[in-house]
Amino acid sequence: REGERIKALATAALRSIPSYCFGEVALLKALERGMQSRESLRQMPHRPMYMLAYWSYLWNMAASARIRIYGARKVVKGDIVCTDSRATVGRQPEINVTIVTKKDISKGRFSILDVVLPLPGKGKPLLLPSNKVGDYLKELIKSEGMGAAIGEQVKVDPKKDRGRQYEGLFRHLMIKPTDFDWKVLKYQNEEDIQVGYEEHSDFFKVPETISANYDSRHGLRRGLQMRFTLPAAAFATSLLREVTKESVHPTRHCEMRGA
């Protein structure tokens, strides 16, 4: 009965989903044919990309929980922190980490920039924070039915394992940009935004980031030009969202253009 219900839902979804959504169409067609969920996922093109996106979704949920529960300013007991000063996020996420203790906090050994969270995936044992964030992530993974897919949780004994080094897949909770610089530009028409372009090589031009708003007092537009460097896999849109306190969704840009 459940199988027939899934087939019917898949058929209904196929009627309304755009044909250019190749991955979703392939998944729904497989479900419509009666394939099991895991086998249906294997029918999707670029499957690793979808899997990484899902793992990132779990990580983002955990990151939001960490900031919501403990804030974004200091390390707390039970946090996972990076102990490898050469480690970077992105292309090579395997880094050495340890669990923060009371002694670490009293001696000021780590900062919020050292805090990392586990990236579920690849079937590796998962080291969770030894605090409320770890409890949240455990319940999240359980509710998603992903426990078996990501491996067992690493068991940590705070007394025996104090200072122990662990290796796994992690991402930093917060990143501090380098080479940060900014200035305000004035321009009259939207076409004048080309003034923000700068040659970065002989082959292509990269636009400077400009967030514009209308200044009615002087009849001029003002643009914020920002320059900064981020490590691989850290997104400039996230930084812009924090600076401007505005949504970076494409629909928001359309609304601003039409205003």
PDB file of C-alpha atoms in Angstrom:
ATOM      1  CA  ARG A   1       0.000   0.000   0.000  1.00  0.00           C
ATOM      2  CA  GLU A   2       2.815   2.423   0.862  1.00  0.00           C
ATOM      3  CA  GLY A   3       4.526   1.626  -2.427  1.00  0.00           C
ATOM      4  CA  GLU A   4       1.387   2.463  -4.403  1.00  0.00           C
ATOM      5  CA  ARG A   5       1.021   5.742  -2.518  1.00  0.00           C
ATOM      6  CA  ILE A   6       4.614   6.740  -3.376  1.00  0.00           C
ATOM      7  CA  LYS A   7       4.050   5.851  -7.039  1.00  0.00           C
ATOM      8  CA  ALA A   8       0.922   8.017  -7.130  1.00  0.00           C
ATOM      9  CA  LEU A   9       2.714  10.943  -5.501  1.00  0.00           C
ATOM     10  CA  ALA A  10       5.607  10.627  -7.938  1.00  0.00           C
ATOM     11  CA  THR A  11       3.219  10.591 -10.913  1.00  0.00           C
ATOM     12  CA  ALA A  12       1.435  13.682  -9.631  1.00  0.00           C
ATOM     13  CA  ALA A  13       4.717  15.507  -9.056  1.00  0.00           C
ATOM     14  CA  LEU A  14       5.929  14.679 -12.576  1.00  0.00           C
ATOM     15  CA  ARG A  15       2.914  16.450 -14.052  1.00  0.00           C
ATOM     16  CA  SER A  16       3.906  19.772 -12.500  1.00  0.00           C
ATOM     17  CA  ILE A  17       7.701  19.699 -12.348  1.00  0.00           C
ATOM     18  CA  PRO A  18       9.592  21.475 -15.187  1.00  0.00           C
ATOM     19  CA  SER A  19      11.364  19.149 -17.621  1.00  0.00           C
ATOM     20  CA  TYR A  20      14.661  21.000 -17.156  1.00  0.00           C
ATOM     21  CA  CYS A  21      14.853  19.740 -13.544  1.00  0.00           C
ATOM     22  CA  PHE A  22      16.779  16.695 -14.767  1.00  0.00           C
ATOM     23  CA  GLY A  23      17.776  15.322 -11.398  1.00  0.00           C
ATOM     24  CA  GLU A  24      14.339  15.602  -9.853  1.00  0.00           C
ATOM     25  CA  VAL A  25      12.666  14.119 -12.954  1.00  0.00           C
ATOM     26  CA  ALA A  26      15.036  11.127 -12.945  1.00  0.00           C
ATOM     27  CA  LEU A  27      14.334  10.517  -9.247  1.00  0.00           C
ATOM     28  CA  LEU A  28      10.560  10.771  -9.620  1.00  0.00           C
ATOM     29  CA  LYS A  29      10.491   8.496 -12.669  1.00  0.00           C
ATOM     30  CA  ALA A  30      12.421   5.866 -10.741  1.00  0.00           C
ATOM     31  CA  LEU A  31       9.959   6.096  -7.840  1.00  0.00           C
ATOM     32  CA  GLU A  32       7.080   5.897 -10.312  1.00  0.00           C
ATOM     33  CA  ARG A  33       8.538   2.627 -11.627  1.00  0.00           C
ATOM     34  CA  GLY A  34       8.485   1.227  -8.108  1.00  0.00           C
ATOM     35  CA  MET A  35      12.175   1.464  -7.230  1.00  0.00           C
ATOM     36  CA  GLN A  36      13.193   1.760  -3.592  1.00  0.00           C
ATOM     37  CA  SER A  37      14.371   5.150  -2.309  1.00  0.00           C
ATOM     38  CA  ARG A  38      18.090   4.330  -2.321  1.00  0.00           C
ATOM     39  CA  GLU A  39      17.973   2.779  -5.796  1.00  0.00           C
ATOM     40  CA  SER A  40      15.979   5.772  -7.063  1.00  0.00           C
ATOM     41  CA  LEU A  41      18.670   8.146  -5.838  1.00  0.00           C
ATOM     42  CA  ARG A  42      21.227   6.251  -7.917  1.00  0.00           C
ATOM     43  CA  GLN A  43      19.299   7.190 -11.060  1.00  0.00           C
ATOM     44  CA  MET A  44      20.005  10.893 -10.578  1.00  0.00           C
ATOM     45  CA  PRO A  45      22.720  12.506 -12.726  1.00  0.00           C
ATOM     46  CA  HIS A  46      25.545  14.211 -10.817  1.00  0.00           C
ATOM     47  CA  ARG A  47      24.533  12.270  -7.705  1.00  0.00           C
ATOM     48  CA  PRO A  48      27.650  13.229  -5.675  1.00  0.00           C
ATOM     49  CA  MET A  49      26.690  16.904  -6.038  1.00  0.00           C
ATOM     50  CA  TYR A  50      23.231  16.243  -4.570  1.00  0.00           C
ATOM     51  CA  MET A  51      24.744  14.206  -1.731  1.00  0.00           C
ATOM     52  CA  LEU A  52      27.213  16.951  -0.859  1.00  0.00           C
ATOM     53  CA  ALA A  53      24.386  19.500  -0.935  1.00  0.00           C
ATOM     54  CA  TYR A  54      22.415  17.354   1.506  1.00  0.00           C
ATOM     55  CA  TRP A  55      25.374  16.937   3.848  1.00  0.00           C
ATOM     56  CA  SER A  56      25.873  20.711   3.695  1.00  0.00           C
ATOM     57  CA  TYR A  57      22.201  21.176   4.596  1.00  0.00           C
ATOM     58  CA  LEU A  58      22.708  19.100   7.769  1.00  0.00           C
ATOM     59  CA  TRP A  59      25.855  21.087   8.572  1.00  0.00           C
ATOM     60  CA  ASN A  60      24.037  24.416   8.076  1.00  0.00           C
ATOM     61  CA  MET A  61      21.290  23.302  10.443  1.00  0.00           C
ATOM     62  CA  ALA A  62      23.911  22.424  13.065  1.00  0.00           C
ATOM     63  CA  ALA A  63      25.715  25.755  12.558  1.00  0.00           C
ATOM     64  CA  SER A  64      22.481  27.686  13.029  1.00  0.00           C
ATOM     65  CA  ALA A  65      21.793  25.694  16.213  1.00  0.00           C
ATOM     66  CA  ARG A  66      25.310  26.423  17.547  1.00  0.00           C
ATOM     67  CA  ILE A  67      24.871  30.187  17.139  1.00  0.00           C
ATOM     68  CA  ARG A  68      21.272  30.120  18.399  1.00  0.00           C
ATOM     69  CA  ILE A  69      22.209  28.211  21.576  1.00  0.00           C
ATOM     70  CA  TYR A  70      25.644  29.617  22.451  1.00  0.00           C
ATOM     71  CA  GLY A  71      26.029  32.755  20.328  1.00  0.00           C
ATOM     72  CA  ALA A  72      28.820  33.587  17.891  1.00  0.00           C
ATOM     73  CA  ARG A  73      31.419  35.216  20.122  1.00  0.00           C
ATOM     74  CA  LYS A  74      33.121  32.612  22.283  1.00  0.00           C
ATOM     75  CA  VAL A  75      34.121  28.980  22.632  1.00  0.00           C
ATOM     76  CA  VAL A  76      32.140  26.837  25.083  1.00  0.00           C
ATOM     77  CA  LYS A  77      32.837  23.543  26.765  1.00  0.00           C
ATOM     78  CA  GLY A  78      32.192  20.593  24.475  1.00  0.00           C
ATOM     79  CA  ASP A  79      32.860  22.492  21.246  1.00  0.00           C
ATOM     80  CA  ILE A  80      34.995  20.818  18.589  1.00  0.00           C
ATOM     81  CA  VAL A  81      37.992  22.968  17.674  1.00  0.00           C
ATOM     82  CA  CYS A  82      40.669  22.736  15.023  1.00  0.00           C
ATOM     83  CA  THR A  83      44.178  22.179  16.381  1.00  0.00           C
ATOM     84  CA  ASP A  84      45.964  22.371  13.023  1.00  0.00           C
ATOM     85  CA  SER A  85      47.020  25.946  12.266  1.00  0.00           C
ATOM     86  CA  ARG A  86      47.596  25.057   8.606  1.00  0.00           C
ATOM     87  CA  ALA A  87      44.086  23.706   8.083  1.00  0.00           C
ATOM     88  CA  THR A  88      41.653  25.409   5.736  1.00  0.00           C
ATOM     89  CA  VAL A  89      38.050  24.791   4.835  1.00  0.00           C
ATOM     90  CA  GLY A  90      36.872  23.632   1.449  1.00  0.00           C
ATOM     91  CA  ARG A  91      38.853  21.348  -0.808  1.00  0.00           C
ATOM     92  CA  GLN A  92      40.694  19.487   1.975  1.00  0.00           C
ATOM     93  CA  PRO A  93      38.288  19.305   4.935  1.00  0.00           C
ATOM     94  CA  GLU A  94      40.194  16.536   6.793  1.00  0.00           C
ATOM     95  CA  ILE A  95      41.764  18.285   9.777  1.00  0.00           C
ATOM     96  CA  ASN A  96      42.900  17.457  13.308  1.00  0.00           C
ATOM     97  CA  VAL A  97      40.459  18.475  16.023  1.00  0.00           C
ATOM     98  CA  THR A  98      39.839  18.053  19.743  1.00  0.00           C
ATOM     99  CA  ILE A  99      37.029  18.605  22.272  1.00  0.00           C
ATOM    100  CA  VAL A 100      37.167  21.810  24.350  1.00  0.00           C
ATOM    101  CA  THR A 101      37.462  21.338  28.122  1.00  0.00           C
ATOM    102  CA  LYS A 102      36.975  23.725  31.069  1.00  0.00           C
ATOM    103  CA  LYS A 103      40.743  24.029  31.353  1.00  0.00           C
ATOM    104  CA  ASP A 104      41.014  25.073  27.703  1.00  0.00           C
ATOM    105  CA  ILE A 105      38.480  27.841  28.308  1.00  0.00           C
ATOM    106  CA  SER A 106      40.144  29.113  31.494  1.00  0.00           C
ATOM    107  CA  LYS A 107      43.517  29.315  29.707  1.00  0.00           C
ATOM    108  CA  GLY A 108      41.999  30.932  26.600  1.00  0.00           C
ATOM    109  CA  ARG A 109      43.489  28.355  24.271  1.00  0.00           C
ATOM    110  CA  PHE A 110      40.911  28.691  21.507  1.00  0.00           C
ATOM    111  CA  SER A 111      38.735  31.338  19.859  1.00  0.00           C
ATOM    112  CA  ILE A 112      35.426  31.169  18.010  1.00  0.00           C
ATOM    113  CA  LEU A 113      37.424  31.038  14.758  1.00  0.00           C
ATOM    114  CA  ASP A 114      38.801  27.635  15.826  1.00  0.00           C
ATOM    115  CA  VAL A 115      35.345  26.074  16.263  1.00  0.00           C
ATOM    116  CA  VAL A 116      34.397  23.480  13.646  1.00  0.00           C
ATOM    117  CA  LEU A 117      31.382  21.252  13.101  1.00  0.00           C
ATOM    118  CA  PRO A 118      31.333  17.769  11.572  1.00  0.00           C
ATOM    119  CA  LEU A 119      30.321  17.341   7.956  1.00  0.00           C
ATOM    120  CA  PRO A 120      28.223  14.152   7.764  1.00  0.00           C
ATOM    121  CA  GLY A 121      28.922  11.822   4.882  1.00  0.00           C
ATOM    122  CA  LYS A 122      31.157   9.153   3.371  1.00  0.00           C
ATOM    123  CA  GLY A 123      30.147   6.678   6.051  1.00  0.00           C
ATOM    124  CA  LYS A 124      32.852   7.814   8.478  1.00  0.00           C
ATOM    125  CA  PRO A 125      32.312   7.696  12.257  1.00  0.00           C
ATOM    126  CA  LEU A 126      30.957  11.085  13.304  1.00  0.00           C
ATOM    127  CA  LEU A 127      32.501  13.076  16.138  1.00  0.00           C
ATOM    128  CA  LEU A 128      29.765  15.251  17.671  1.00  0.00           C
ATOM    129  CA  PRO A 129      30.205  18.230  20.010  1.00  0.00           C
ATOM    130  CA  SER A 130      29.879  17.225  23.661  1.00  0.00           C
ATOM    131  CA  ASN A 131      27.184  19.801  24.415  1.00  0.00           C
ATOM    132  CA  LYS A 132      23.648  20.763  23.374  1.00  0.00           C
ATOM    133  CA  VAL A 133      24.730  21.189  19.756  1.00  0.00           C
ATOM    134  CA  GLY A 134      25.809  17.557  19.681  1.00  0.00           C
ATOM    135  CA  ASP A 135      22.424  16.543  21.107  1.00  0.00           C
ATOM    136  CA  TYR A 136      20.688  18.625  18.424  1.00  0.00           C
ATOM    137  CA  LEU A 137      22.749  17.124  15.600  1.00  0.00           C
ATOM    138  CA  LYS A 138      22.148  13.612  16.902  1.00  0.00           C
ATOM    139  CA  GLU A 139      18.376  14.152  16.904  1.00  0.00           C
ATOM    140  CA  LEU A 140      18.519  15.827  13.480  1.00  0.00           C
ATOM    141  CA  ILE A 141      20.360  12.881  11.932  1.00  0.00           C
ATOM    142  CA  LYS A 142      17.978  10.458  13.602  1.00  0.00           C
ATOM    143  CA  SER A 143      14.913  12.343  12.333  1.00  0.00           C
ATOM    144  CA  GLU A 144      16.377  12.327   8.810  1.00  0.00           C
ATOM    145  CA  GLY A 145      16.922   8.559   8.981  1.00  0.00           C
ATOM    146  CA  MET A 146      20.610   9.014   8.170  1.00  0.00           C
ATOM    147  CA  GLY A 147      22.239   7.244  11.128  1.00  0.00           C
ATOM    148  CA  ALA A 148      23.326   4.143   9.241  1.00  0.00           C
ATOM    149  CA  ALA A 149      24.436   6.114   6.195  1.00  0.00           C
ATOM    150  CA  ILE A 150      26.986   8.272   8.021  1.00  0.00           C
ATOM    151  CA  GLY A 151      28.455   5.679  10.361  1.00  0.00           C
ATOM    152  CA  GLU A 152      28.413   5.399  14.120  1.00  0.00           C
ATOM    153  CA  GLN A 153      29.082   8.293  16.467  1.00  0.00           C
ATOM    154  CA  VAL A 154      32.600   8.510  17.914  1.00  0.00           C
ATOM    155  CA  LYS A 155      32.435   7.830  21.653  1.00  0.00           C
ATOM    156  CA  VAL A 156      34.382  10.344  23.731  1.00  0.00           C
ATOM    157  CA  ASP A 157      35.424   9.904  27.350  1.00  0.00           C
ATOM    158  CA  PRO A 158      36.148  13.450  28.685  1.00  0.00           C
ATOM    159  CA  LYS A 159      38.662  12.088  31.221  1.00  0.00           C
ATOM    160  CA  LYS A 160      40.531   9.527  29.141  1.00  0.00           C
ATOM    161  CA  ASP A 161      40.349  11.366  25.832  1.00  0.00           C
ATOM    162  CA  ARG A 162      41.185  14.889  27.018  1.00  0.00           C
ATOM    163  CA  GLY A 163      43.399  16.546  24.419  1.00  0.00           C
ATOM    164  CA  ARG A 164      43.108  13.592  22.057  1.00  0.00           C
ATOM    165  CA  GLN A 165      43.419  14.337  18.328  1.00  0.00           C
ATOM    166  CA  TYR A 166      40.627  13.207  16.013  1.00  0.00           C
ATOM    167  CA  GLU A 167      40.555  13.177  12.235  1.00  0.00           C
ATOM    168  CA  GLY A 168      37.475  13.547  10.106  1.00  0.00           C
ATOM    169  CA  LEU A 169      35.425  15.816   7.877  1.00  0.00           C
ATOM    170  CA  PHE A 170      34.815  19.238   9.406  1.00  0.00           C
ATOM    171  CA  ARG A 171      34.043  22.831   8.454  1.00  0.00           C
ATOM    172  CA  HIS A 172      34.802  25.995  10.402  1.00  0.00           C
ATOM    173  CA  LEU A 173      31.789  27.635  12.031  1.00  0.00           C
ATOM    174  CA  MET A 174      33.085  31.114  11.230  1.00  0.00           C
ATOM    175  CA  ILE A 175      35.626  32.498   8.756  1.00  0.00           C
ATOM    176  CA  LYS A 176      37.420  35.825   9.013  1.00  0.00           C
ATOM    177  CA  PRO A 177      38.062  37.451   5.605  1.00  0.00           C
ATOM    178  CA  THR A 178      41.522  38.790   4.835  1.00  0.00           C
ATOM    179  CA  ASP A 179      42.630  41.745   2.668  1.00  0.00           C
ATOM    180  CA  PHE A 180      39.355  43.473   3.534  1.00  0.00           C
ATOM    181  CA  ASP A 181      38.847  46.953   2.073  1.00  0.00           C
ATOM    182  CA  TRP A 182      35.815  49.076   1.163  1.00  0.00           C
ATOM    183  CA  LYS A 183      34.785  52.449  -0.196  1.00  0.00           C
ATOM    184  CA  VAL A 184      31.598  54.272  -1.188  1.00  0.00           C
ATOM    185  CA  LEU A 185      31.123  55.129  -4.856  1.00  0.00           C
ATOM    186  CA  LYS A 186      28.622  57.670  -6.246  1.00  0.00           C
ATOM    187  CA  TYR A 187      26.947  57.261  -9.610  1.00  0.00           C
ATOM    188  CA  GLN A 188      23.896  58.573 -11.411  1.00  0.00           C
ATOM    189  CA  ASN A 189      22.641  55.751 -13.632  1.00  0.00           C
ATOM    190  CA  GLU A 190      22.677  51.992 -13.306  1.00  0.00           C
ATOM    191  CA  GLU A 191      24.875  51.803 -16.420  1.00  0.00           C
ATOM    192  CA  ASP A 192      27.543  53.729 -14.526  1.00  0.00           C
ATOM    193  CA  ILE A 193      28.035  50.707 -12.284  1.00  0.00           C
ATOM    194  CA  GLN A 194      30.628  49.601 -14.863  1.00  0.00           C
ATOM    195  CA  VAL A 195      32.992  51.944 -13.045  1.00  0.00           C
ATOM    196  CA  GLY A 196      33.257  49.235 -10.422  1.00  0.00           C
ATOM    197  CA  TYR A 197      34.837  46.778 -12.845  1.00  0.00           C
ATOM    198  CA  GLU A 198      38.531  46.181 -12.651  1.00  0.00           C
ATOM    199  CA  GLU A 199      40.953  44.202 -14.794  1.00  0.00           C
ATOM    200  CA  HIS A 200      42.233  41.173 -12.889  1.00  0.00           C
ATOM    201  CA  SER A 201      43.881  39.335 -15.792  1.00  0.00           C
ATOM    202  CA  ASP A 202      44.377  39.493 -19.539  1.00  0.00           C
ATOM    203  CA  PHE A 203      41.560  37.007 -20.109  1.00  0.00           C
ATOM    204  CA  PHE A 204      38.526  38.190 -18.160  1.00  0.00           C
ATOM    205  CA  LYS A 205      37.075  40.909 -15.976  1.00  0.00           C
ATOM    206  CA  VAL A 206      35.750  40.272 -12.481  1.00  0.00           C
ATOM    207  CA  PRO A 207      33.166  42.771 -11.172  1.00  0.00           C
ATOM    208  CA  GLU A 208      33.705  44.341  -7.793  1.00  0.00           C
ATOM    209  CA  THR A 209      30.833  43.687  -5.381  1.00  0.00           C
ATOM    210  CA  ILE A 210      28.474  46.675  -5.248  1.00  0.00           C
ATOM    211  CA  SER A 211      25.321  47.027  -3.167  1.00  0.00           C
ATOM    212  CA  ALA A 212      23.401  50.100  -4.377  1.00  0.00           C
ATOM    213  CA  ASN A 213      20.679  52.203  -2.822  1.00  0.00           C
ATOM    214  CA  TYR A 214      19.111  55.492  -3.871  1.00  0.00           C
ATOM    215  CA  ASP A 215      20.068  58.675  -2.034  1.00  0.00           C
ATOM    216  CA  SER A 216      17.059  60.982  -2.522  1.00  0.00           C
ATOM    217  CA  ARG A 217      18.726  63.957  -0.789  1.00  0.00           C
ATOM    218  CA  HIS A 218      21.285  64.447  -3.562  1.00  0.00           C
ATOM    219  CA  GLY A 219      19.610  62.634  -6.443  1.00  0.00           C
ATOM    220  CA  LEU A 220      22.593  60.296  -6.688  1.00  0.00           C
ATOM    221  CA  ARG A 221      23.023  56.592  -6.202  1.00  0.00           C
ATOM    222  CA  ARG A 222      25.625  55.286  -3.821  1.00  0.00           C
ATOM    223  CA  GLY A 223      27.412  52.003  -4.229  1.00  0.00           C
ATOM    224  CA  LEU A 224      29.435  50.073  -1.672  1.00  0.00           C
ATOM    225  CA  GLN A 225      32.552  48.609  -3.230  1.00  0.00           C
ATOM    226  CA  MET A 226      34.109  45.790  -1.202  1.00  0.00           C
ATOM    227  CA  ARG A 227      37.305  43.829  -1.687  1.00  0.00           C
ATOM    228  CA  PHE A 228      38.228  40.799   0.388  1.00  0.00           C
ATOM    229  CA  THR A 229      39.774  37.353   0.217  1.00  0.00           C
ATOM    230  CA  LEU A 230      38.052  34.168   1.393  1.00  0.00           C
ATOM    231  CA  PRO A 231      39.357  30.597   1.500  1.00  0.00           C
ATOM    232  CA  ALA A 232      38.015  27.998  -0.916  1.00  0.00           C
ATOM    233  CA  ALA A 233      34.377  26.944  -0.360  1.00  0.00           C
ATOM    234  CA  ALA A 234      33.560  30.083   1.679  1.00  0.00           C
ATOM    235  CA  PHE A 235      30.892  32.149  -0.058  1.00  0.00           C
ATOM    236  CA  ALA A 236      30.986  35.909  -0.592  1.00  0.00           C
ATOM    237  CA  THR A 237      27.179  36.023  -0.538  1.00  0.00           C
ATOM    238  CA  SER A 238      27.219  35.004   3.131  1.00  0.00           C
ATOM    239  CA  LEU A 239      29.571  37.871   3.963  1.00  0.00           C
ATOM    240  CA  LEU A 240      27.383  40.340   2.044  1.00  0.00           C
ATOM    241  CA  ARG A 241      24.329  39.145   3.928  1.00  0.00           C
ATOM    242  CA  GLU A 242      26.053  39.829   7.251  1.00  0.00           C
ATOM    243  CA  VAL A 243      27.286  43.280   6.183  1.00  0.00           C
ATOM    244  CA  THR A 244      24.088  44.549   4.559  1.00  0.00           C
ATOM    245  CA  LYS A 245      21.600  42.635   6.750  1.00  0.00           C
ATOM    246  CA  GLU A 246      19.714  42.025   3.513  1.00  0.00           C
ATOM    247  CA  SER A 247      18.649  38.843   1.772  1.00  0.00           C
ATOM    248  CA  VAL A 248      21.029  37.725  -0.981  1.00  0.00           C
ATOM    249  CA  HIS A 249      18.344  35.692  -2.757  1.00  0.00           C
ATOM    250  CA  PRO A 250      17.994  36.536  -6.487  1.00  0.00           C
ATOM    251  CA  THR A 251      14.338  37.535  -5.991  1.00  0.00           C
ATOM    252  CA  ARG A 252      15.483  40.282  -3.619  1.00  0.00           C
ATOM    253  CA  HIS A 253      17.740  41.727  -6.325  1.00  0.00           C
ATOM    254  CA  CYS A 254      14.806  41.734  -8.749  1.00  0.00           C
ATOM    255  CA  GLU A 255      12.711  43.623  -6.196  1.00  0.00           C
ATOM    256  CA  MET A 256      15.466  46.215  -5.708  1.00  0.00           C
ATOM    257  CA  ARG A 257      15.781  46.751  -9.451  1.00  0.00           C
ATOM    258  CA  GLY A 258      12.049  47.264  -9.791  1.00  0.00           C
ATOM    259  CA  ALA A 259      11.807  49.679  -6.876  1.00  0.00           C
TER     260      ALA A 259
END
